[in-house]
Amino acid sequence: GLQPPVGLPARSRRALRSAPRRKHGWTSAGRAARAWQPSCARGSSRKVTPTSVNYHFTRQCNYKCGFCFHTAKTSFVLPVEEAKRGLRLLREAGMEKINFSGGEPFLQDRGAFLGSLVQFCKQDLHLPSVSIVSNGSLIRESWFQKYGEFLDILAVSCDSFDEDTNQLIGRAQGRKSHLQNLYRIRSWCQQYRVAFKINSVVNAFNVDEDMSEHIVQLDPVRWKVFQCLLIDGENAGQSALREARRFVVSDRQFEDFLDRHSGVACLVPESNEKMRNSYLILDEYMRFLDCRGGGKQPSRSILDVGVKAAICFSGFDEKMFLRRGGKYVWSKADMKLDW
Ligand code: SF4
């Protein structure tokens, strides 16, 4: 079977429990005003390195998950050569891992846009780790044949092994089976030597489910379990395209879900607390998004002002990134996968 990379779930869970509890919601405007200032202006002379970057190059998606926090507010996608220029700038600034996300990244040009960036990052930029997060519904075997060798990790989102629950969440396109896709992609990953990951969002509709049996059967290298997150302007608040409040679960419910799955060795939990500022997020214009205030504050684009100037406004918490095990074995060459 596949070996789980470093990052022990038991230890992560302990860290999670000892994390300070939040007494209030974190979408208050007052807090936003206090919190939002460039990292470089807060006396930190230390240079922030964009070691691991999540590039949400499109906001378009064929699914309608009720809690989606990167919604289709624009249909903009950079020309592929501009996206490559930005990726090169990031590489020169120290990037080691890129994750392509959306929206649904396989939607643009039926996966050709994504494939071209994946190949560029591995072949031209020699990035140690190239990964994708997808809902899995649009991936074809021909994509793996063409680009599989350039990809380290493919993460597919799955919140439930009950098709009706997936429908309720909106994690579906029409009545097509999300689960059939998941199993098919898992076998392609094995065939084309791409590490397979699963991402799940614990929400009001799946919070009582026991997914252990299916996860063990699918045997991902990592099963990342997130707590449903509210982001002002995305899935909460007046200007949002989604209203995710009915999906939210308490910290206690999230911990119960983790306890129920404590026997699953590849589980890596991620609470709201850990998730909020420990990712470097680039939007479709290659602007860093600062989530510290509860919404998403964009920086200038790295294509206009360069990485160093833009990253000051990213709100990135490097310590939290390291604490949540953000740096793990992320290259398939180092993973000692037993295919
Ligand atoms: S799959 Fe769901 S959560 Fe992901 S981008 Fe699409 S609608 Fe949003």
PDB file of C-alpha atoms and ligand atoms in Angstrom, residues 58-71 101-105 133-136 157 159 169-172 201 242, ligand 1:
ATOM      1  CA  THR A  58     -10.103  30.097 -11.933  1.00  0.00           C
ATOM      2  CA  ARG A  59     -13.246  30.715  -9.905  1.00  0.00           C
ATOM      3  CA  GLN A  60     -15.492  28.843 -12.337  1.00  0.00           C
ATOM      4  CA  CYS A  61     -16.848  25.482 -11.234  1.00  0.00           C
ATOM      5  CA  ASN A  62     -19.376  22.901 -12.409  1.00  0.00           C
ATOM      6  CA  TYR A  63     -20.349  22.024  -8.807  1.00  0.00           C
ATOM      7  CA  LYS A  64     -22.411  24.076  -6.376  1.00  0.00           C
ATOM      8  CA  CYS A  65     -21.148  23.175  -2.912  1.00  0.00           C
ATOM      9  CA  GLY A  66     -23.153  25.227  -0.431  1.00  0.00           C
ATOM     10  CA  PHE A  67     -20.089  26.126   1.660  1.00  0.00           C
ATOM     11  CA  CYS A  68     -17.720  26.925  -1.241  1.00  0.00           C
ATOM     12  CA  PHE A  69     -15.341  29.678  -0.140  1.00  0.00           C
ATOM     13  CA  HIS A  70     -13.795  30.464  -3.495  1.00  0.00           C
ATOM     14  CA  THR A  71     -16.879  31.302  -5.525  1.00  0.00           C
ATOM     15  CA  SER A 101      -6.936  24.934  -7.268  1.00  0.00           C
ATOM     16  CA  GLY A 102     -10.129  26.789  -8.128  1.00  0.00           C
ATOM     17  CA  GLY A 103     -12.994  26.793  -8.776  1.00  0.00           C
ATOM     18  CA  GLU A 104     -12.531  23.593 -10.689  1.00  0.00           C
ATOM     19  CA  PRO A 105      -9.060  23.610 -12.288  1.00  0.00           C
ATOM     20  CA  VAL A 133      -7.069  19.991  -5.773  1.00  0.00           C
ATOM     21  CA  SER A 134     -10.083  19.065  -7.888  1.00  0.00           C
ATOM     22  CA  ASN A 135     -13.642  17.884  -7.463  1.00  0.00           C
ATOM     23  CA  GLY A 136     -12.668  15.036  -9.790  1.00  0.00           C
ATOM     24  CA  SER A 157     -12.681  16.430  -2.659  1.00  0.00           C
ATOM     25  CA  ASP A 159     -17.341  14.839   1.873  1.00  0.00           C
ATOM     26  CA  ILE A 169     -24.205  19.544  -0.104  1.00  0.00           C
ATOM     27  CA  GLY A 170     -24.152  20.431  -3.815  1.00  0.00           C
ATOM     28  CA  ARG A 171     -21.003  18.344  -4.344  1.00  0.00           C
ATOM     29  CA  ALA A 172     -22.356  17.017  -7.640  1.00  0.00           C
ATOM     30  CA  VAL A 201     -15.043  19.265   4.656  1.00  0.00           C
ATOM     31  CA  ARG A 242     -23.119  31.465  -0.950  1.00  0.00           C
TER      32      ARG A 242
HETATM   33  S1  SF4 B   1     -16.128  21.769  -6.001  1.00  0.00           S
HETATM   34 FE1  SF4 B   1     -17.464  22.848  -4.595  1.00  0.00          FE
HETATM   35  S2  SF4 B   1     -16.070  23.783  -3.085  1.00  0.00           S
HETATM   36 FE2  SF4 B   1     -14.847  23.233  -4.881  1.00  0.00          FE
HETATM   37  S3  SF4 B   1     -14.833  25.096  -6.141  1.00  0.00           S
HETATM   38 FE3  SF4 B   1     -16.521  23.825  -6.860  1.00  0.00          FE
HETATM   39  S4  SF4 B   1     -18.331  24.573  -5.748  1.00  0.00           S
HETATM   40 FE4  SF4 B   1     -16.501  25.335  -4.684  1.00  0.00          FE
END
